[in-house]
PDB file of C-alpha atoms in Angstrom:
ATOM      1  CA  ASP A   1       0.000   0.000   0.000  1.00  0.00           C
ATOM      2  CA  MET A   2       1.775   3.114  -1.273  1.00  0.00           C
ATOM      3  CA  ALA A   3      -0.899   5.561  -0.085  1.00  0.00           C
ATOM      4  CA  GLY A   4       0.819   6.133   3.244  1.00  0.00           C
ATOM      5  CA  ALA A   5       4.316   6.132   1.785  1.00  0.00           C
ATOM      6  CA  VAL A   6       6.184   9.398   1.394  1.00  0.00           C
ATOM      7  CA  SER A   7       9.247   9.611  -0.843  1.00  0.00           C
ATOM      8  CA  ALA A   8      12.489  10.730   0.830  1.00  0.00           C
ATOM      9  CA  ASP A   9      12.445  14.199  -0.745  1.00  0.00           C
ATOM     10  CA  VAL A  10       8.902  15.083   0.358  1.00  0.00           C
ATOM     11  CA  GLN A  11       8.227  16.161   3.923  1.00  0.00           C
ATOM     12  CA  PRO A  12       5.162  14.615   5.579  1.00  0.00           C
ATOM     13  CA  TYR A  13       1.954  16.550   5.033  1.00  0.00           C
ATOM     14  CA  PHE A  14      -0.743  16.840   7.670  1.00  0.00           C
ATOM     15  CA  TYR A  15      -4.109  18.561   7.887  1.00  0.00           C
ATOM     16  CA  ALA A  16      -5.685  20.936  10.408  1.00  0.00           C
ATOM     17  CA  LEU A  17      -9.395  21.541   9.907  1.00  0.00           C
ATOM     18  CA  ASP A  18     -11.587  24.104  11.588  1.00  0.00           C
ATOM     19  CA  PHE A  19     -14.913  22.625  12.714  1.00  0.00           C
ATOM     20  CA  ASP A  20     -17.821  25.127  12.623  1.00  0.00           C
ATOM     21  CA  GLY A  21     -18.030  26.467   9.076  1.00  0.00           C
ATOM     22  CA  VAL A  22     -15.824  23.704   7.618  1.00  0.00           C
ATOM     23  CA  LEU A  23     -17.246  20.347   8.757  1.00  0.00           C
ATOM     24  CA  CYS A  24     -20.231  21.409  10.871  1.00  0.00           C
ATOM     25  CA  ASP A  25     -22.953  23.960  10.147  1.00  0.00           C
ATOM     26  CA  SER A  26     -24.060  25.242  13.547  1.00  0.00           C
ATOM     27  CA  ALA A  27     -26.156  28.189  12.294  1.00  0.00           C
ATOM     28  CA  LYS A  28     -29.433  26.543  13.367  1.00  0.00           C
ATOM     29  CA  GLU A  29     -28.065  25.944  16.884  1.00  0.00           C
ATOM     30  CA  THR A  30     -26.736  29.493  17.217  1.00  0.00           C
ATOM     31  CA  GLY A  31     -29.971  31.030  15.947  1.00  0.00           C
ATOM     32  CA  THR A  32     -32.110  28.861  18.227  1.00  0.00           C
ATOM     33  CA  ALA A  33     -29.977  29.814  21.259  1.00  0.00           C
ATOM     34  CA  GLY A  34     -30.241  33.460  20.177  1.00  0.00           C
ATOM     35  CA  LEU A  35     -34.052  33.297  20.080  1.00  0.00           C
ATOM     36  CA  SER A  36     -34.153  31.556  23.471  1.00  0.00           C
ATOM     37  CA  ALA A  37     -31.928  34.278  24.985  1.00  0.00           C
ATOM     38  CA  LEU A  38     -34.030  37.031  23.411  1.00  0.00           C
ATOM     39  CA  CYS A  39     -37.224  35.577  24.933  1.00  0.00           C
ATOM     40  CA  ALA A  40     -35.522  35.318  28.344  1.00  0.00           C
ATOM     41  CA  LEU A  41     -34.245  38.914  28.228  1.00  0.00           C
ATOM     42  CA  LEU A  42     -37.624  40.344  27.219  1.00  0.00           C
ATOM     43  CA  ASP A  43     -39.509  37.880  29.427  1.00  0.00           C
ATOM     44  CA  LYS A  44     -41.983  37.164  26.625  1.00  0.00           C
ATOM     45  CA  LYS A  45     -42.416  34.881  23.622  1.00  0.00           C
ATOM     46  CA  VAL A  46     -40.863  36.362  20.488  1.00  0.00           C
ATOM     47  CA  THR A  47     -42.127  34.900  17.220  1.00  0.00           C
ATOM     48  CA  PRO A  48     -39.821  35.691  14.307  1.00  0.00           C
ATOM     49  CA  PRO A  49     -41.249  35.520  10.766  1.00  0.00           C
ATOM     50  CA  HIS A  50     -41.631  32.207   8.941  1.00  0.00           C
ATOM     51  CA  GLY A  51     -38.291  31.049   7.501  1.00  0.00           C
ATOM     52  CA  TRP A  52     -36.295  33.196   9.924  1.00  0.00           C
ATOM     53  CA  LEU A  53     -33.663  30.462  10.420  1.00  0.00           C
ATOM     54  CA  ASP A  54     -32.817  30.689   6.708  1.00  0.00           C
ATOM     55  CA  GLY A  55     -32.431  34.436   7.178  1.00  0.00           C
ATOM     56  CA  PHE A  56     -30.229  33.813  10.189  1.00  0.00           C
ATOM     57  CA  ALA A  57     -28.064  31.394   8.184  1.00  0.00           C
ATOM     58  CA  ALA A  58     -27.667  34.069   5.487  1.00  0.00           C
ATOM     59  CA  VAL A  59     -26.475  36.590   8.093  1.00  0.00           C
ATOM     60  CA  ARG A  60     -24.263  34.075   9.942  1.00  0.00           C
ATOM     61  CA  PRO A  61     -21.045  35.028   8.069  1.00  0.00           C
ATOM     62  CA  VAL A  62     -20.944  38.443   9.802  1.00  0.00           C
ATOM     63  CA  LEU A  63     -21.558  37.033  13.300  1.00  0.00           C
ATOM     64  CA  GLU A  64     -18.195  37.260  15.070  1.00  0.00           C
ATOM     65  CA  THR A  65     -19.119  35.858  18.496  1.00  0.00           C
ATOM     66  CA  GLY A  66     -22.126  33.808  19.531  1.00  0.00           C
ATOM     67  CA  TRP A  67     -23.981  36.425  21.586  1.00  0.00           C
ATOM     68  CA  GLU A  68     -24.475  38.562  18.462  1.00  0.00           C
ATOM     69  CA  ALA A  69     -27.151  36.006  17.528  1.00  0.00           C
ATOM     70  CA  VAL A  70     -29.451  37.846  19.961  1.00  0.00           C
ATOM     71  CA  PRO A  71     -29.430  41.243  18.191  1.00  0.00           C
ATOM     72  CA  ILE A  72     -29.549  39.445  14.820  1.00  0.00           C
ATOM     73  CA  VAL A  73     -32.709  37.503  15.803  1.00  0.00           C
ATOM     74  CA  HIS A  74     -34.227  40.719  17.206  1.00  0.00           C
ATOM     75  CA  LEU A  75     -33.560  42.508  13.898  1.00  0.00           C
ATOM     76  CA  LEU A  76     -35.067  39.656  11.847  1.00  0.00           C
ATOM     77  CA  ALA A  77     -38.082  39.533  14.194  1.00  0.00           C
ATOM     78  CA  THR A  78     -38.688  43.284  13.823  1.00  0.00           C
ATOM     79  CA  GLY A  79     -38.836  43.298  10.042  1.00  0.00           C
ATOM     80  CA  HIS A  80     -35.251  43.798   8.867  1.00  0.00           C
ATOM     81  CA  ALA A  81     -34.365  41.854   5.712  1.00  0.00           C
ATOM     82  CA  ALA A  82     -31.486  39.401   6.026  1.00  0.00           C
ATOM     83  CA  ASP A  83     -29.421  41.111   3.317  1.00  0.00           C
ATOM     84  CA  ALA A  84     -29.768  44.485   5.102  1.00  0.00           C
ATOM     85  CA  VAL A  85     -28.543  42.895   8.357  1.00  0.00           C
ATOM     86  CA  LEU A  86     -25.695  41.219   6.467  1.00  0.00           C
ATOM     87  CA  ALA A  87     -24.594  44.584   5.044  1.00  0.00           C
ATOM     88  CA  ASP A  88     -25.025  46.785   8.126  1.00  0.00           C
ATOM     89  CA  LEU A  89     -24.774  44.664  11.277  1.00  0.00           C
ATOM     90  CA  HIS A  90     -21.378  46.125  12.250  1.00  0.00           C
ATOM     91  CA  PRO A  91     -21.622  48.558  13.856  1.00  0.00           C
ATOM     92  CA  THR A  92     -24.908  50.252  12.927  1.00  0.00           C
ATOM     93  CA  LEU A  93     -27.669  47.672  13.308  1.00  0.00           C
ATOM     94  CA  LYS A  94     -26.053  45.814  16.216  1.00  0.00           C
ATOM     95  CA  ALA A  95     -25.912  49.053  18.240  1.00  0.00           C
ATOM     96  CA  GLN A  96     -29.470  49.925  17.189  1.00  0.00           C
ATOM     97  CA  ALA A  97     -30.725  46.510  18.309  1.00  0.00           C
ATOM     98  CA  LEU A  98     -29.061  46.794  21.737  1.00  0.00           C
ATOM     99  CA  THR A  99     -30.578  50.267  22.193  1.00  0.00           C
ATOM    100  CA  GLU A 100     -34.042  49.005  21.221  1.00  0.00           C
ATOM    101  CA  LEU A 101     -33.711  46.034  23.582  1.00  0.00           C
ATOM    102  CA  GLY A 102     -32.379  48.188  26.423  1.00  0.00           C
ATOM    103  CA  PHE A 103     -29.547  45.818  27.356  1.00  0.00           C
ATOM    104  CA  ASP A 104     -25.786  46.180  27.138  1.00  0.00           C
ATOM    105  CA  GLU A 105     -23.352  43.722  25.590  1.00  0.00           C
ATOM    106  CA  ALA A 106     -22.444  42.059  28.911  1.00  0.00           C
ATOM    107  CA  GLU A 107     -26.107  41.370  29.737  1.00  0.00           C
ATOM    108  CA  VAL A 108     -26.822  39.947  26.279  1.00  0.00           C
ATOM    109  CA  LYS A 109     -23.659  37.808  26.410  1.00  0.00           C
ATOM    110  CA  ALA A 110     -24.699  36.359  29.783  1.00  0.00           C
ATOM    111  CA  ALA A 111     -28.237  35.653  28.525  1.00  0.00           C
ATOM    112  CA  PHE A 112     -26.911  33.917  25.408  1.00  0.00           C
ATOM    113  CA  ARG A 113     -24.535  31.745  27.431  1.00  0.00           C
ATOM    114  CA  ALA A 114     -27.339  30.876  29.885  1.00  0.00           C
ATOM    115  CA  ALA A 115     -29.712  29.994  27.029  1.00  0.00           C
ATOM    116  CA  ARG A 116     -27.174  27.692  25.385  1.00  0.00           C
ATOM    117  CA  ASP A 117     -26.204  26.087  28.717  1.00  0.00           C
ATOM    118  CA  GLY A 118     -29.903  25.581  29.447  1.00  0.00           C
ATOM    119  CA  MET A 119     -30.488  23.840  26.108  1.00  0.00           C
ATOM    120  CA  ILE A 120     -27.521  21.543  26.759  1.00  0.00           C
ATOM    121  CA  ALA A 121     -28.597  20.782  30.335  1.00  0.00           C
ATOM    122  CA  THR A 122     -32.225  20.103  29.329  1.00  0.00           C
ATOM    123  CA  ASP A 123     -31.516  17.731  26.436  1.00  0.00           C
ATOM    124  CA  VAL A 124     -28.000  17.420  25.085  1.00  0.00           C
ATOM    125  CA  GLU A 125     -29.061  15.069  22.264  1.00  0.00           C
ATOM    126  CA  ALA A 126     -31.678  17.542  21.025  1.00  0.00           C
ATOM    127  CA  TRP A 127     -29.024  20.270  21.198  1.00  0.00           C
ATOM    128  CA  LEU A 128     -26.550  18.190  19.188  1.00  0.00           C
ATOM    129  CA  ASP A 129     -29.313  17.515  16.629  1.00  0.00           C
ATOM    130  CA  LEU A 130     -29.501  21.259  15.897  1.00  0.00           C
ATOM    131  CA  HIS A 131     -26.093  20.937  14.225  1.00  0.00           C
ATOM    132  CA  ASP A 132     -25.941  20.064  10.530  1.00  0.00           C
ATOM    133  CA  PHE A 133     -22.927  18.874   8.553  1.00  0.00           C
ATOM    134  CA  TYR A 134     -21.357  19.875   5.259  1.00  0.00           C
ATOM    135  CA  THR A 135     -21.657  16.386   3.799  1.00  0.00           C
ATOM    136  CA  THR A 136     -19.163  16.756   0.941  1.00  0.00           C
ATOM    137  CA  ALA A 137     -16.512  18.299   3.215  1.00  0.00           C
ATOM    138  CA  VAL A 138     -17.062  15.514   5.767  1.00  0.00           C
ATOM    139  CA  GLU A 139     -16.703  12.926   2.979  1.00  0.00           C
ATOM    140  CA  ALA A 140     -13.480  14.607   1.807  1.00  0.00           C
ATOM    141  CA  ALA A 141     -12.087  14.434   5.360  1.00  0.00           C
ATOM    142  CA  ARG A 142     -13.095  10.757   5.523  1.00  0.00           C
ATOM    143  CA  GLN A 143     -11.037  10.152   2.351  1.00  0.00           C
ATOM    144  CA  LEU A 144      -7.988  11.637   4.079  1.00  0.00           C
ATOM    145  CA  LEU A 145      -8.490   9.436   7.141  1.00  0.00           C
ATOM    146  CA  ASP A 146      -9.049   6.342   4.995  1.00  0.00           C
ATOM    147  CA  ARG A 147      -5.745   7.065   3.264  1.00  0.00           C
ATOM    148  CA  GLY A 148      -3.948   7.234   6.622  1.00  0.00           C
ATOM    149  CA  ALA A 149      -3.377  11.008   6.558  1.00  0.00           C
ATOM    150  CA  VAL A 150      -2.896  12.779   9.893  1.00  0.00           C
ATOM    151  CA  VAL A 151      -5.916  15.035  10.478  1.00  0.00           C
ATOM    152  CA  TYR A 152      -6.407  17.453  13.369  1.00  0.00           C
ATOM    153  CA  VAL A 153      -9.491  19.460  14.260  1.00  0.00           C
ATOM    154  CA  VAL A 154      -8.733  22.941  15.597  1.00  0.00           C
ATOM    155  CA  THR A 155     -11.858  24.678  16.864  1.00  0.00           C
ATOM    156  CA  THR A 156     -13.128  27.275  19.332  1.00  0.00           C
ATOM    157  CA  LYS A 157     -15.984  24.881  20.246  1.00  0.00           C
ATOM    158  CA  ALA A 158     -15.764  22.973  23.527  1.00  0.00           C
ATOM    159  CA  LYS A 159     -13.711  19.829  22.837  1.00  0.00           C
ATOM    160  CA  ASP A 160     -16.237  17.359  24.265  1.00  0.00           C
ATOM    161  CA  PHE A 161     -19.024  18.702  22.028  1.00  0.00           C
ATOM    162  CA  ALA A 162     -16.749  18.756  18.974  1.00  0.00           C
ATOM    163  CA  GLU A 163     -15.898  15.092  19.663  1.00  0.00           C
ATOM    164  CA  LYS A 164     -19.572  14.129  20.066  1.00  0.00           C
ATOM    165  CA  LEU A 165     -20.399  15.834  16.761  1.00  0.00           C
ATOM    166  CA  LEU A 166     -17.441  14.209  14.980  1.00  0.00           C
ATOM    167  CA  GLY A 167     -18.881  10.893  16.179  1.00  0.00           C
ATOM    168  CA  LYS A 168     -22.304  11.838  14.812  1.00  0.00           C
ATOM    169  CA  CYS A 169     -20.919  12.573  11.350  1.00  0.00           C
ATOM    170  CA  GLY A 170     -18.757   9.428  11.437  1.00  0.00           C
ATOM    171  CA  LEU A 171     -15.251  10.939  11.459  1.00  0.00           C
ATOM    172  CA  ALA A 172     -12.933   8.850  13.645  1.00  0.00           C
ATOM    173  CA  ILE A 173     -10.425  11.482  14.761  1.00  0.00           C
ATOM    174  CA  PRO A 174      -8.543  10.525  17.937  1.00  0.00           C
ATOM    175  CA  SER A 175      -9.183  12.683  21.012  1.00  0.00           C
ATOM    176  CA  ASP A 176      -5.573  13.881  21.179  1.00  0.00           C
ATOM    177  CA  ARG A 177      -5.983  15.322  17.673  1.00  0.00           C
ATOM    178  CA  VAL A 178      -8.963  17.521  18.628  1.00  0.00           C
ATOM    179  CA  PHE A 179      -8.042  20.991  19.928  1.00  0.00           C
ATOM    180  CA  GLY A 180     -11.045  22.775  21.393  1.00  0.00           C
ATOM    181  CA  LEU A 181     -11.957  25.848  23.406  1.00  0.00           C
ATOM    182  CA  GLY A 182      -9.114  26.838  25.723  1.00  0.00           C
ATOM    183  CA  SER A 183      -6.353  25.377  23.523  1.00  0.00           C
ATOM    184  CA  GLY A 184      -5.113  28.895  22.755  1.00  0.00           C
ATOM    185  CA  PRO A 185      -5.090  30.965  19.558  1.00  0.00           C
ATOM    186  CA  LYS A 186      -5.057  28.935  16.343  1.00  0.00           C
ATOM    187  CA  PRO A 187      -1.628  30.244  15.184  1.00  0.00           C
ATOM    188  CA  ALA A 188      -0.135  28.946  18.474  1.00  0.00           C
ATOM    189  CA  VAL A 189      -1.837  25.542  18.101  1.00  0.00           C
ATOM    190  CA  LEU A 190      -0.505  25.237  14.544  1.00  0.00           C
ATOM    191  CA  THR A 191       3.007  26.240  15.680  1.00  0.00           C
ATOM    192  CA  GLY A 192       2.897  23.405  18.235  1.00  0.00           C
ATOM    193  CA  LEU A 193       1.773  20.909  15.601  1.00  0.00           C
ATOM    194  CA  LEU A 194       4.540  21.952  13.197  1.00  0.00           C
ATOM    195  CA  THR A 195       7.109  21.577  15.965  1.00  0.00           C
ATOM    196  CA  LYS A 196       5.765  18.092  16.734  1.00  0.00           C
ATOM    197  CA  HIS A 197       5.580  16.875  13.119  1.00  0.00           C
ATOM    198  CA  GLY A 198       7.985  18.774  10.960  1.00  0.00           C
ATOM    199  CA  GLY A 199       6.643  18.706   7.415  1.00  0.00           C
ATOM    200  CA  ARG A 200       3.909  20.977   6.147  1.00  0.00           C
ATOM    201  CA  CYS A 201       0.337  21.547   7.193  1.00  0.00           C
ATOM    202  CA  LEU A 202      -2.776  22.430   5.220  1.00  0.00           C
ATOM    203  CA  PHE A 203      -4.989  24.611   7.432  1.00  0.00           C
ATOM    204  CA  VAL A 204      -8.629  24.791   6.308  1.00  0.00           C
ATOM    205  CA  GLU A 205     -10.677  27.589   7.884  1.00  0.00           C
ATOM    206  CA  ASP A 206     -13.756  29.605   6.947  1.00  0.00           C
ATOM    207  CA  ARG A 207     -12.893  32.848   8.773  1.00  0.00           C
ATOM    208  CA  VAL A 208     -10.588  35.035   6.717  1.00  0.00           C
ATOM    209  CA  LYS A 209      -9.441  36.941   9.855  1.00  0.00           C
ATOM    210  CA  THR A 210      -8.092  33.708  11.336  1.00  0.00           C
ATOM    211  CA  LEU A 211      -6.211  32.871   8.136  1.00  0.00           C
ATOM    212  CA  LEU A 212      -4.722  36.376   8.011  1.00  0.00           C
ATOM    213  CA  ALA A 213      -3.585  36.000  11.639  1.00  0.00           C
ATOM    214  CA  VAL A 214      -1.751  32.792  10.702  1.00  0.00           C
ATOM    215  CA  GLU A 215      -0.284  34.432   7.601  1.00  0.00           C
ATOM    216  CA  ALA A 216       0.958  37.383   9.701  1.00  0.00           C
ATOM    217  CA  ASP A 217       2.844  35.105  12.133  1.00  0.00           C
ATOM    218  CA  PRO A 218       6.184  34.203  10.504  1.00  0.00           C
ATOM    219  CA  THR A 219       6.908  31.331  12.925  1.00  0.00           C
ATOM    220  CA  VAL A 220       3.887  29.455  11.632  1.00  0.00           C
ATOM    221  CA  SER A 221       3.153  30.839   8.158  1.00  0.00           C
ATOM    222  CA  ARG A 222       6.250  29.342   6.521  1.00  0.00           C
ATOM    223  CA  GLY A 223       5.086  25.794   7.390  1.00  0.00           C
ATOM    224  CA  VAL A 224       1.392  26.155   6.622  1.00  0.00           C
ATOM    225  CA  ASP A 225      -0.610  26.245   3.400  1.00  0.00           C
ATOM    226  CA  LEU A 226      -3.834  28.193   3.886  1.00  0.00           C
ATOM    227  CA  LEU A 227      -7.233  27.390   2.415  1.00  0.00           C
ATOM    228  CA  LEU A 228     -10.454  29.383   2.801  1.00  0.00           C
ATOM    229  CA  ALA A 229     -13.544  27.144   2.763  1.00  0.00           C
ATOM    230  CA  ASP A 230     -15.956  29.084   0.560  1.00  0.00           C
ATOM    231  CA  TRP A 231     -18.934  27.037   1.852  1.00  0.00           C
ATOM    232  CA  GLY A 232     -18.494  28.279   5.425  1.00  0.00           C
ATOM    233  CA  TYR A 233     -19.206  31.559   7.196  1.00  0.00           C
ATOM    234  CA  ASN A 234     -17.660  34.068   4.824  1.00  0.00           C
ATOM    235  CA  THR A 235     -18.869  36.736   2.426  1.00  0.00           C
ATOM    236  CA  VAL A 236     -17.945  37.596  -1.171  1.00  0.00           C
ATOM    237  CA  ALA A 237     -15.756  40.416   0.233  1.00  0.00           C
ATOM    238  CA  ASP A 238     -14.016  37.959   2.612  1.00  0.00           C
ATOM    239  CA  ARG A 239     -13.228  35.624  -0.281  1.00  0.00           C
ATOM    240  CA  GLN A 240     -11.788  38.489  -2.326  1.00  0.00           C
ATOM    241  CA  LEU A 241      -9.676  39.617   0.644  1.00  0.00           C
ATOM    242  CA  ALA A 242      -8.288  36.082   0.955  1.00  0.00           C
ATOM    243  CA  ARG A 243      -7.389  36.005  -2.759  1.00  0.00           C
ATOM    244  CA  ASP A 244      -5.743  39.430  -2.460  1.00  0.00           C
ATOM    245  CA  HIS A 245      -3.497  37.902   0.226  1.00  0.00           C
ATOM    246  CA  GLY A 246      -2.629  34.918  -1.959  1.00  0.00           C
ATOM    247  CA  ILE A 247      -4.825  32.529   0.055  1.00  0.00           C
ATOM    248  CA  LYS A 248      -6.435  29.713  -1.928  1.00  0.00           C
ATOM    249  CA  VAL A 249     -10.250  29.727  -1.897  1.00  0.00           C
ATOM    250  CA  SER A 250     -11.908  26.350  -2.519  1.00  0.00           C
ATOM    251  CA  SER A 251     -15.375  24.807  -2.756  1.00  0.00           C
ATOM    252  CA  GLN A 252     -16.403  21.505  -1.168  1.00  0.00           C
ATOM    253  CA  ALA A 253     -16.258  19.802  -4.584  1.00  0.00           C
ATOM    254  CA  GLU A 254     -12.710  21.078  -5.213  1.00  0.00           C
ATOM    255  CA  VAL A 255     -11.565  19.842  -1.803  1.00  0.00           C
ATOM    256  CA  MET A 256     -13.208  16.478  -2.430  1.00  0.00           C
ATOM    257  CA  GLY A 257     -11.305  16.168  -5.710  1.00  0.00           C
ATOM    258  CA  ALA A 258      -7.973  17.276  -4.257  1.00  0.00           C
ATOM    259  CA  TRP A 259      -8.153  15.117  -1.126  1.00  0.00           C
ATOM    260  CA  GLY A 260      -9.098  12.020  -3.084  1.00  0.00           C
ATOM    261  CA  ALA A 261      -5.715  12.242  -4.806  1.00  0.00           C
ATOM    262  CA  ASP A 262      -2.296  11.988  -3.155  1.00  0.00           C
ATOM    263  CA  PRO A 263      -1.757  15.255  -1.199  1.00  0.00           C
ATOM    264  CA  GLN A 264       1.751  15.704  -2.655  1.00  0.00           C
ATOM    265  CA  GLN A 265       0.513  16.018  -6.233  1.00  0.00           C
TER     266      GLN A 265
END
């Protein structure tokens, strides 16, 4: 079996994959937690318009941290179109939403965390079921694993939940190869992996800011090839910014094709 063999002149290649926005689509979970937090803050039932979760998913690329789901759901529930929220969330509409709600960022953050913790405590399986998967990207990762490639998951999600979700989508990645919340900034995690392995790493991420942070760190950037997952939480402008920085932008189908072949080709 030559698939695992590496010729003497080629350094070993390994993979580091982000989780949310690359393998897992958590927009439904984030939106649902946002609505729950909004209802708790206002102490009343809020009923967003029909199809609001699709609107939330459309806006999800500009959400930078989870609690912003609360102002986004408020905006969708009070008649703002998803594309308007996508264009003007930062800083205009987010500030407007907080003013209308009468809560500050710290209060909204606490409510969002409490809502998510409550969902997990009430029924963790139902909470996990709110997560969807990017099936082609998952299949591409499975091809890598089947070929014996070394694959890490580097995520800001809590490690235990990331592992449960990897199990749900059928990716057998060992626990010591999953770096979750509290592992430190992604450039530092990648630096540690390069030190451990030698060779080169392909880092697949859907947030252009994260890729630019890796690119800006010379200790890590020289050992890492960067790839922006165009199916994840990024906008047309994000994808152009990545290209302007010489970062490869790929679709799920392109990744599937590339990872089915030998990674050195």
